Structure formats: structure tokens, C-alpha cells
Amino acid sequence: MVQLQPYTPPPWAAKLGLVPAQRYRLAQLPTPVHPWAVPGLPPGCELHIKRDDLTGMQLSGNKVRKLEFLLAEAREKGHDSVITIGGIQSNHARATAVAARYLGWDAHLVLRNSRHLADSDPGLVGNLLVERLVGAHIWQVTKEEYGRYGGPALGERLAEQLRRERGLNPYIIPVGGSSATGVWGYLDMIHELEQQIAGQGFTDIAMACGSGGTTAGIALGNHLSGLGLRVHAYGVCDDPAYFYEFCDGLLAGLGATPDVVGADSAAMFRAVQAKGAGYAISRDDELALVAEVAATTGIILDPVYTGKALHGLVSEMRANPGAWAGRKVLFVHTGGLLGMYDKAAQLAPLVEGAGRAHRLALD
Ligand SMILES: *Cc1c(COP(=O)(O)O)cnc(C)c1O
């Protein structure tokens, strides 16, 4: 089911650092691109969608593209298990748990929870159900502990414990899979896109930005390949200055510093603040857009990433429609469906208000 294959980078990326020699084939690629009739777009503006929510591997979204390279590196370096880190509803942690199980490896997940919840069983909502079904080990920490130690130190601490107590040699994947190696997943996605949209007149690409690896890969790939799109990254946490700095670091890890590639992050993409009330906290207007888009187009976004990103994009379009006239925009749907279950209570009035559940009268 899972194959390790030799990897040849796209020609424009061959001179970068950390060129992977191999990748695991885990994702269903290429993912489709199709028009997307979101209501209320400015006149003369066309929107299409890149369906990275359909990469497969139990709804793994954008994370599986990174995991193909990360897990190949882990195997190459002789590891036998994985550790990763994230929020309690981390899509990345769930994708990692599934991918690890495909390989026959154990996944250990350090998950950040509220202080009053971290000592009790985290339950089975959304991503947790999938993680626990595939037998991942969950290690909860409080938000305060996460803030005090930081993700890398917590990963290292657990790794030390697993080496000592279980004789494992775990590979630590950073938050969101966003290491320089993980970025290859989205450099390769740009190569896929080059073949898919060549000559079709696309002008812009937009996506959610959380841990930054997806944006870094898309932005660098777009720059090096000459695809020439304007890149809009809608940040769902932190702020634009943070994303430029963090992505500069990722790109430096690939040897893609400004003196080599002729641009830094800020020249390669536009970071837009879209976090609203905060990471993983949904405002009603964001969820209303998610519900409207589902009801009109059949595409289901997620509340934490893609819902906020599309809300950011559509808000910009509605505020300044003239600037978007004549543009052909590709929105990358990065997945996250399971995160919706965590917001069921907040979504209920929007969904039930539509009044579509009836009692079928018989006789
Ligand atoms: C992780 C995630 C993102 C953000 O991707 P990064 O590479 O972390 O910036 C976007 N959408 C979904 C659904 C995700 O799970």
C-alpha cells in the first residue's frame, strides 16, 4: 500500500538544499482544479479551487504532501516511530497518526489542551477519534506548559523518554510538519500545478497559513518556476511579520536566501491577517460564510483554516471589488473537515435554522 520511491525535483528546484532522494507515495495526486461559484464575488473576477482536501489518506489535506517527504527522511535516517506536536484538534497530528500507521509505526502526539481539560481523557471528537482509532499515543500538555517550554523542547523531552523507557528511536516532526524538508511537499505541488493550469490565465493563488510550510513551498515554487502568480497567505494565528520571518527561516533551510533566489518572503507572498478572534476560535460571520458556501457550492471548508482564509479573501474582494476585476484566482483547499465537529454547537443555529430536517409522515 505504501511505496518508497526515488524523487526527482522539478528542474527549477534542483539547486536547492535538502533535495529529497526519496518520498513515500501516500497522497492521491494530482488533486483536481475546478471552477468554484462562491456567491458575491466581484464582477469580472473568477474563482477556482485546488482540491487538496481530496489528497486522501483519511482526509489528510495538505499535511500528507509534507509527510511524504518527512517520513521518507525519517526512514532514511533509521528512525522507527514519530513524535509530533499540535493543538488538541490538530489536523497535522491526525494526518501523522494515520501515515505512521500506514508504515506500521507508532505515533506519539503531544497535544495542547486547556488547563482544566489536560488532566482528563480528551474524548473522541473530530481528529481525536481518528487518532485513537489508529492507535496513536496522546500526551497532553496545558497551553501554559506549551508556552513555557515550546514545541521543540516538549518533542525532545518525549523523545528522550521514549528512547529510555521503550527503546524507540523517534523522528520529531515540528508543528504542522513545517520544516525545510516538509516544504518540499508544496514545492512539488507547484510542479503539479504548472502542468495543470499552464496557459489558463490564472493571476492569483490564495491559501490559509498556519505553521507556514504550505505558504513557503507555494511562494518559493511560484517564484522559482516562473508561474508568476500573486500569492496571498491568510494567517489564522500570529501576525504577518511573524510569517515573513518564519518563512524566511524555512527558505534559508533550503538554501533559498535572497542572495541566491533574488527575493525574500515578503517579496514572494503577501501575508494577510485573518485570525479573527484567535487561533481555532470562530466568529459567527466566519461560520456563516462556511455554511453559505456549503449550501451554495457543496464544498465544505473547515473553521480553523480554510474558512478563515476564504473569509479573508472574500472580505478583501468585497471591500475593493475594482482591484479584483479581471483576476483569475485559485484558492487552495487544504482540508480540515474533521475540525468541524469541534464547532458543532456553534454551527447548529446556522444549520438547523435552515429547517431542513423533517419528520416523514407515513399514512
Ligand atoms: C495545517 C493546515 C493549514 C495550514 O498549513 P501550514 O502549512 O501549517 O501553514 C491549512 N489548512 C488546514 C486544513 C490545515 O490542517
CSV table of C-alpha atoms and ligand atoms in Angstrom, one decimal:
chain,number,residue,atom,x,y,z
A,1,MET,CA,0.0,0.0,0.0
A,2,VAL,CA,2.8,2.4,0.9
A,3,GLN,CA,5.7,2.8,-1.5
A,4,LEU,CA,9.0,4.5,-1.0
A,5,GLN,CA,10.0,5.9,-4.4
A,6,PRO,CA,13.1,7.8,-5.7
A,7,TYR,CA,12.3,11.5,-6.1
A,8,THR,CA,13.5,13.8,-8.8
A,9,PRO,CA,12.9,17.5,-8.1
A,10,PRO,CA,11.4,19.9,-10.7
A,11,PRO,CA,14.2,21.4,-12.7
A,12,TRP,CA,13.8,24.8,-11.2
A,13,ALA,CA,14.3,23.4,-7.7
A,14,ALA,CA,17.2,21.1,-8.4
A,15,LYS,CA,19.8,23.5,-6.9
A,16,LEU,CA,18.0,23.9,-3.6
A,17,GLY,CA,19.3,22.4,-0.4
A,18,LEU,CA,18.0,19.2,1.2
A,19,VAL,CA,16.8,17.8,-2.1
A,20,PRO,CA,15.0,14.7,-1.0
A,21,ALA,CA,16.3,11.5,-2.5
A,22,GLN,CA,13.0,9.6,-1.8
A,23,ARG,CA,9.4,10.1,-0.9
A,24,TYR,CA,6.6,7.9,0.3
A,25,ARG,CA,3.6,7.8,-2.0
A,26,LEU,CA,0.7,8.4,0.4
A,27,ALA,CA,-1.4,11.0,-1.4
A,28,GLN,CA,-3.8,10.7,-4.3
A,29,LEU,CA,-2.2,13.1,-6.8
A,30,PRO,CA,-2.8,15.2,-8.8
A,31,THR,CA,-5.7,16.8,-6.9
A,32,PRO,CA,-8.4,18.3,-9.1
A,33,VAL,CA,-8.7,22.0,-10.0
A,34,HIS,CA,-12.2,23.3,-10.9
A,35,PRO,CA,-14.3,26.5,-11.0
A,36,TRP,CA,-15.9,27.5,-7.7
A,37,ALA,CA,-19.0,29.7,-7.8
A,38,VAL,CA,-18.8,31.3,-4.3
A,39,PRO,CA,-21.6,33.8,-4.0
A,40,GLY,CA,-20.8,37.6,-4.0
A,41,LEU,CA,-17.6,37.7,-6.0
A,42,PRO,CA,-16.7,41.0,-7.7
A,43,PRO,CA,-17.8,41.3,-11.3
A,44,GLY,CA,-15.1,40.1,-13.7
A,45,CYS,CA,-13.4,38.0,-11.0
A,46,GLU,CA,-13.1,34.3,-11.5
A,47,LEU,CA,-12.5,31.9,-8.6
A,48,HIS,CA,-11.3,28.3,-8.9
A,49,ILE,CA,-10.3,25.7,-6.3
A,50,LYS,CA,-7.4,23.3,-5.9
A,51,ARG,CA,-8.8,20.3,-4.1
A,52,ASP,CA,-6.0,19.4,-1.7
A,53,ASP,CA,-8.9,18.4,0.6
A,54,LEU,CA,-9.0,15.3,-1.6
A,55,THR,CA,-5.5,14.1,-1.1
A,56,GLY,CA,-6.9,11.0,0.6
A,57,MET,CA,-5.3,9.1,3.5
A,58,GLN,CA,-8.4,9.6,5.7
A,59,LEU,CA,-8.9,13.3,4.9
A,60,SER,CA,-5.3,14.4,5.5
A,61,GLY,CA,-5.5,17.6,3.4
A,62,ASN,CA,-2.3,19.5,2.9
A,63,LYS,CA,-0.3,17.6,5.6
A,64,VAL,CA,0.1,14.4,3.6
A,65,ARG,CA,2.2,16.2,1.0
A,66,LYS,CA,4.7,17.2,3.6
A,67,LEU,CA,4.5,13.8,5.3
A,68,GLU,CA,5.6,12.0,2.1
A,69,PHE,CA,9.0,13.7,2.4
A,70,LEU,CA,9.2,13.9,6.2
A,71,LEU,CA,8.6,10.2,6.7
A,72,ALA,CA,11.0,9.2,3.8
A,73,GLU,CA,13.6,11.2,5.6
A,74,ALA,CA,12.8,9.5,8.9
A,75,ARG,CA,13.2,6.1,7.3
A,76,GLU,CA,16.4,7.1,5.6
A,77,LYS,CA,17.8,8.3,9.0
A,78,GLY,CA,16.9,5.0,10.7
A,79,HIS,CA,14.0,6.1,12.9
A,80,ASP,CA,11.3,3.7,13.8
A,81,SER,CA,8.5,5.9,15.2
A,82,VAL,CA,7.3,9.5,15.1
A,83,ILE,CA,6.5,12.3,17.5
A,84,THR,CA,4.7,15.4,16.6
A,85,ILE,CA,3.1,18.4,18.3
A,86,GLY,CA,0.0,20.4,17.9
A,87,GLY,CA,-3.3,21.7,19.3
A,88,ILE,CA,-5.9,19.3,20.7
A,89,GLN,CA,-7.7,19.3,17.3
A,90,SER,CA,-4.5,19.4,15.2
A,91,ASN,CA,-5.2,18.1,11.7
A,92,HIS,CA,-1.5,17.6,11.3
A,93,ALA,CA,-1.3,15.3,14.3
A,94,ARG,CA,-4.1,13.2,12.9
A,95,ALA,CA,-2.5,13.0,9.5
A,96,THR,CA,0.7,12.0,11.1
A,97,ALA,CA,-1.0,9.3,13.2
A,98,VAL,CA,-2.6,7.8,10.1
A,99,ALA,CA,0.5,8.0,7.9
A,100,ALA,CA,2.6,6.4,10.7
A,101,ARG,CA,0.2,3.6,11.0
A,102,TYR,CA,0.3,3.0,7.2
A,103,LEU,CA,4.0,2.5,7.7
A,104,GLY,CA,3.5,0.3,10.7
A,105,TRP,CA,5.0,2.8,13.0
A,106,ASP,CA,3.7,4.2,16.3
A,107,ALA,CA,2.9,7.9,16.5
A,108,HIS,CA,3.2,9.9,19.7
A,109,LEU,CA,1.3,13.1,19.7
A,110,VAL,CA,2.0,16.0,22.1
A,111,LEU,CA,-1.3,17.8,22.2
A,112,ARG,CA,-2.0,21.2,23.8
A,113,ASN,CA,-5.2,21.5,25.7
A,114,SER,CA,-6.8,24.0,28.2
A,115,ARG,CA,-5.5,23.7,31.7
A,116,HIS,CA,-8.8,22.4,33.1
A,117,LEU,CA,-9.0,19.7,30.5
A,118,ALA,CA,-5.4,18.4,30.2
A,119,ASP,CA,-5.6,16.0,33.1
A,120,SER,CA,-8.7,14.2,31.8
A,121,ASP,CA,-9.5,12.0,28.9
A,122,PRO,CA,-9.6,14.2,25.8
A,123,GLY,CA,-12.6,12.4,24.3
A,124,LEU,CA,-13.4,11.3,20.7
A,125,VAL,CA,-14.5,14.4,18.9
A,126,GLY,CA,-13.2,15.1,15.4
A,127,ASN,CA,-9.5,14.4,14.9
A,128,LEU,CA,-9.2,12.7,18.3
A,129,LEU,CA,-11.5,9.9,17.2
A,130,VAL,CA,-9.3,9.1,14.1
A,131,GLU,CA,-6.1,9.4,16.1
A,132,ARG,CA,-7.3,7.0,18.7
A,133,LEU,CA,-8.8,4.6,16.2
A,134,VAL,CA,-5.4,4.2,14.6
A,135,GLY,CA,-3.8,3.7,18.0
A,136,ALA,CA,-1.8,6.9,18.3
A,137,HIS,CA,-0.4,7.7,21.8
A,138,ILE,CA,-1.7,11.0,23.1
A,139,TRP,CA,0.4,13.1,25.5
A,140,GLN,CA,-1.5,16.1,26.7
A,141,VAL,CA,0.1,19.4,27.9
A,142,THR,CA,-1.5,22.6,29.0
A,143,LYS,CA,-1.4,25.8,27.0
A,144,GLU,CA,0.7,27.3,29.7
A,145,GLU,CA,3.2,24.4,29.6
A,146,TYR,CA,3.4,24.7,25.9
A,147,GLY,CA,4.1,28.4,26.2
A,148,ARG,CA,6.7,27.8,28.8
A,149,TYR,CA,8.7,25.0,27.1
A,150,GLY,CA,7.9,25.5,23.4
A,151,GLY,CA,7.1,22.7,20.9
A,152,PRO,CA,10.6,21.7,20.1
A,153,ALA,CA,11.7,21.2,23.8
A,154,LEU,CA,8.5,19.2,24.5
A,155,GLY,CA,9.1,17.0,21.5
A,156,GLU,CA,12.7,16.4,22.6
A,157,ARG,CA,11.6,15.6,26.2
A,158,LEU,CA,9.2,13.0,25.0
A,159,ALA,CA,11.8,11.6,22.6
A,160,GLU,CA,14.2,11.2,25.4
A,161,GLN,CA,11.6,9.4,27.5
A,162,LEU,CA,10.7,7.0,24.6
A,163,ARG,CA,14.3,6.2,24.0
A,164,ARG,CA,14.9,5.5,27.6
A,165,GLU,CA,11.7,3.6,28.5
A,166,ARG,CA,10.7,1.9,25.3
A,167,GLY,CA,14.0,1.7,23.3
A,168,LEU,CA,12.4,3.7,20.4
A,169,ASN,CA,14.3,6.0,18.0
A,170,PRO,CA,11.5,8.6,17.3
A,171,TYR,CA,11.7,11.1,14.5
A,172,ILE,CA,10.4,14.5,15.7
A,173,ILE,CA,8.2,16.4,13.2
A,174,PRO,CA,7.7,20.0,14.1
A,175,VAL,CA,4.3,21.7,14.4
A,176,GLY,CA,2.3,21.4,11.2
A,177,GLY,CA,5.1,19.5,9.5
A,178,SER,CA,6.7,22.8,8.6
A,179,SER,CA,10.4,22.1,8.4
A,180,ALA,CA,12.6,22.7,5.4
A,181,THR,CA,12.0,19.1,4.4
A,182,GLY,CA,8.3,19.4,4.8
A,183,VAL,CA,8.3,22.4,2.4
A,184,TRP,CA,9.2,20.1,-0.4
A,185,GLY,CA,5.6,18.8,-0.3
A,186,TYR,CA,4.4,22.2,-1.6
A,187,LEU,CA,7.3,22.8,-3.9
A,188,ASP,CA,6.2,19.6,-5.6
A,189,MET,CA,2.6,20.8,-5.6
A,190,ILE,CA,3.6,23.8,-7.6
A,191,HIS,CA,5.2,21.4,-10.1
A,192,GLU,CA,1.9,19.6,-10.3
A,193,LEU,CA,0.1,22.9,-10.8
A,194,GLU,CA,2.4,24.0,-13.6
A,195,GLN,CA,1.2,21.1,-15.6
A,196,GLN,CA,-2.5,21.6,-14.6
A,197,ILE,CA,-3.0,25.3,-15.2
A,198,ALA,CA,-0.5,26.1,-17.9
A,199,GLY,CA,-1.8,28.7,-20.3
A,200,GLN,CA,-5.1,29.2,-18.5
A,201,GLY,CA,-4.6,32.8,-17.4
A,202,PHE,CA,-4.5,32.4,-13.6
A,203,THR,CA,-3.3,35.5,-11.8
A,204,ASP,CA,-3.5,34.8,-8.1
A,205,ILE,CA,-3.3,31.9,-5.6
A,206,ALA,CA,-4.6,32.1,-2.1
A,207,MET,CA,-4.4,29.8,0.9
A,208,ALA,CA,-4.6,29.5,4.7
A,209,CYS,CA,-1.4,29.9,6.6
A,210,GLY,CA,-0.9,28.3,10.0
A,211,SER,CA,2.5,26.8,10.6
A,212,GLY,CA,3.8,28.4,7.3
A,213,GLY,CA,5.2,25.4,5.4
A,214,THR,CA,2.4,25.3,2.8
A,215,THR,CA,2.8,29.0,2.1
A,216,ALA,CA,6.7,28.8,2.0
A,217,GLY,CA,6.5,26.0,-0.6
A,218,ILE,CA,3.9,27.6,-2.8
A,219,ALA,CA,5.6,31.0,-2.6
A,220,LEU,CA,9.1,29.7,-3.4
A,221,GLY,CA,7.8,27.3,-6.1
A,222,ASN,CA,5.8,30.1,-7.7
A,223,HIS,CA,8.9,32.3,-7.7
A,224,LEU,CA,11.4,29.8,-9.0
A,225,SER,CA,9.1,28.2,-11.6
A,226,GLY,CA,8.1,31.5,-13.1
A,227,LEU,CA,4.5,30.6,-12.6
A,228,GLY,CA,4.1,34.3,-11.8
A,229,LEU,CA,1.0,34.3,-9.6
A,230,ARG,CA,0.4,36.8,-6.8
A,231,VAL,CA,0.4,34.7,-3.6
A,232,HIS,CA,-1.9,35.6,-0.8
A,233,ALA,CA,-1.4,33.8,2.5
A,234,TYR,CA,-4.3,34.3,5.1
A,235,GLY,CA,-2.8,33.9,8.5
A,236,VAL,CA,-5.0,32.1,11.1
A,237,CYS,CA,-2.7,32.7,14.0
A,238,ASP,CA,0.2,35.0,14.8
A,239,ASP,CA,0.7,38.0,12.5
A,240,PRO,CA,2.1,38.9,9.1
A,241,ALA,CA,5.5,40.0,10.5
A,242,TYR,CA,5.9,36.6,12.2
A,243,PHE,CA,5.1,34.7,9.0
A,244,TYR,CA,7.6,36.6,6.9
A,245,GLU,CA,10.3,35.9,9.4
A,246,PHE,CA,9.4,32.3,10.0
A,247,CYS,CA,9.1,31.6,6.2
A,248,ASP,CA,12.5,33.3,5.6
A,249,GLY,CA,13.9,30.8,8.1
A,250,LEU,CA,12.3,27.8,6.3
A,251,LEU,CA,13.6,29.1,3.0
A,252,ALA,CA,17.1,29.6,4.4
A,253,GLY,CA,17.0,26.0,5.5
A,254,LEU,CA,16.6,25.1,1.8
A,255,GLY,CA,19.4,27.5,0.8
A,256,ALA,CA,16.9,29.8,-0.8
A,257,THR,CA,18.2,33.0,0.7
A,258,PRO,CA,17.6,36.4,-1.1
A,259,ASP,CA,21.1,36.5,-2.4
A,260,VAL,CA,20.5,33.1,-4.1
A,261,VAL,CA,16.9,33.4,-5.3
A,262,GLY,CA,16.6,37.1,-5.6
A,263,ALA,CA,13.7,37.6,-3.2
A,264,ASP,CA,12.7,37.2,0.5
A,265,SER,CA,9.4,36.0,1.8
A,266,ALA,CA,7.9,39.5,1.8
A,267,ALA,CA,8.7,39.8,-1.9
A,268,MET,CA,7.3,36.3,-2.7
A,269,PHE,CA,3.9,36.4,-0.9
A,270,ARG,CA,1.5,38.7,0.9
A,271,ALA,CA,0.7,37.7,4.4
A,272,VAL,CA,-2.8,38.9,5.4
A,273,GLN,CA,-4.2,38.9,8.9
A,274,ALA,CA,-7.2,36.6,9.0
A,275,LYS,CA,-7.1,35.1,12.5
A,276,GLY,CA,-10.2,36.9,13.7
A,277,ALA,CA,-10.9,36.2,17.3
A,278,GLY,CA,-7.8,34.0,17.6
A,279,TYR,CA,-6.5,30.6,16.6
A,280,ALA,CA,-9.2,27.9,16.4
A,281,ILE,CA,-11.8,30.4,17.7
A,282,SER,CA,-14.6,31.1,15.2
A,283,ARG,CA,-16.5,34.2,14.8
A,284,ASP,CA,-20.1,33.9,13.7
A,285,ASP,CA,-19.5,35.7,10.4
A,286,GLU,CA,-16.8,33.2,9.5
A,287,LEU,CA,-19.0,30.2,10.2
A,288,ALA,CA,-21.9,31.9,8.3
A,289,LEU,CA,-19.6,32.0,5.2
A,290,VAL,CA,-18.7,28.4,5.7
A,291,ALA,CA,-22.4,27.5,5.9
A,292,GLU,CA,-23.3,29.7,2.9
A,293,VAL,CA,-20.5,28.2,0.8
A,294,ALA,CA,-21.5,24.7,1.7
A,295,ALA,CA,-25.2,25.3,0.9
A,296,THR,CA,-24.5,27.0,-2.4
A,297,THR,CA,-21.5,25.1,-3.8
A,298,GLY,CA,-21.3,21.8,-1.9
A,299,ILE,CA,-17.7,22.5,-0.8
A,300,ILE,CA,-17.2,22.2,2.9
A,301,LEU,CA,-14.5,24.3,4.4
A,302,ASP,CA,-13.1,24.0,7.9
A,303,PRO,CA,-13.5,26.5,10.7
A,304,VAL,CA,-9.8,26.8,11.8
A,305,TYR,CA,-8.0,27.3,8.4
A,306,THR,CA,-9.8,27.3,5.1
A,307,GLY,CA,-13.0,29.0,6.5
A,308,LYS,CA,-11.0,31.9,7.8
A,309,ALA,CA,-8.8,32.1,4.7
A,310,LEU,CA,-11.8,32.3,2.4
A,311,HIS,CA,-13.4,34.8,4.7
A,312,GLY,CA,-10.3,36.9,4.5
A,313,LEU,CA,-10.2,36.7,0.7
A,314,VAL,CA,-13.9,37.4,0.1
A,315,SER,CA,-13.8,40.3,2.6
A,316,GLU,CA,-10.9,41.8,0.7
A,317,MET,CA,-12.7,41.3,-2.6
A,318,ARG,CA,-16.0,42.8,-1.3
A,319,ALA,CA,-14.1,45.8,0.2
A,320,ASN,CA,-12.3,46.6,-3.0
A,321,PRO,CA,-14.0,44.9,-5.9
A,322,GLY,CA,-12.3,47.0,-8.6
A,323,ALA,CA,-8.9,45.6,-7.6
A,324,TRP,CA,-10.1,42.1,-8.3
A,325,ALA,CA,-11.8,42.7,-11.6
A,326,GLY,CA,-10.2,40.6,-14.4
A,327,ARG,CA,-8.4,38.4,-12.0
A,328,LYS,CA,-8.5,34.6,-12.0
A,329,VAL,CA,-7.8,33.3,-8.5
A,330,LEU,CA,-7.0,29.8,-7.4
A,331,PHE,CA,-7.9,29.0,-3.8
A,332,VAL,CA,-6.1,26.0,-2.3
A,333,HIS,CA,-8.5,24.0,-0.2
A,334,THR,CA,-6.1,22.5,2.4
A,335,GLY,CA,-8.6,20.2,4.1
A,336,GLY,CA,-9.6,20.1,7.8
A,337,LEU,CA,-13.1,18.7,7.6
A,338,LEU,CA,-12.8,16.9,10.9
A,339,GLY,CA,-12.3,20.2,12.7
A,340,MET,CA,-15.9,21.0,12.0
A,341,TYR,CA,-17.1,18.5,14.7
A,342,ASP,CA,-15.5,20.6,17.4
A,343,LYS,CA,-17.7,23.6,16.3
A,344,ALA,CA,-21.0,21.7,16.1
A,345,ALA,CA,-22.6,23.7,18.9
A,346,GLN,CA,-21.7,27.0,17.2
A,347,LEU,CA,-22.8,25.7,13.8
A,348,ALA,CA,-26.1,24.4,15.0
A,349,PRO,CA,-28.2,27.6,14.7
A,350,LEU,CA,-26.9,28.2,11.2
A,351,VAL,CA,-27.7,24.6,10.0
A,352,GLU,CA,-30.9,24.0,12.0
A,353,GLY,CA,-32.2,27.5,11.1
A,354,ALA,CA,-32.4,26.3,7.5
A,355,GLY,CA,-35.1,24.0,8.8
A,356,ARG,CA,-34.3,21.1,6.5
A,357,ALA,CA,-34.9,18.2,8.9
A,358,HIS,CA,-38.5,16.9,8.7
A,359,ARG,CA,-40.5,14.1,10.1
A,360,LEU,CA,-41.6,11.9,7.2
A,361,ALA,CA,-45.3,11.4,7.7
A,362,LEU,CA,-46.4,7.9,6.9
A,363,ASP,CA,-50.2,7.2,6.5
B,1,LIG,C1,-2.3,22.8,8.8
B,1,LIG,C2,-3.4,23.3,7.9
B,1,LIG,C3,-3.3,24.5,7.2
B,1,LIG,C4,-2.1,25.4,7.3
B,1,LIG,O1,-0.9,24.9,6.6
B,1,LIG,P1,0.5,25.3,7.2
B,1,LIG,O2,1.4,24.6,6.3
B,1,LIG,O3,0.6,24.8,8.6
B,1,LIG,O4,0.6,26.8,7.1
B,1,LIG,C5,-4.3,24.9,6.4
B,1,LIG,N1,-5.4,24.2,6.3
B,1,LIG,C6,-5.6,23.1,7.0
B,1,LIG,C7,-6.9,22.4,6.9
B,1,LIG,C8,-4.6,22.6,7.9
B,1,LIG,O5,-4.8,21.5,8.6
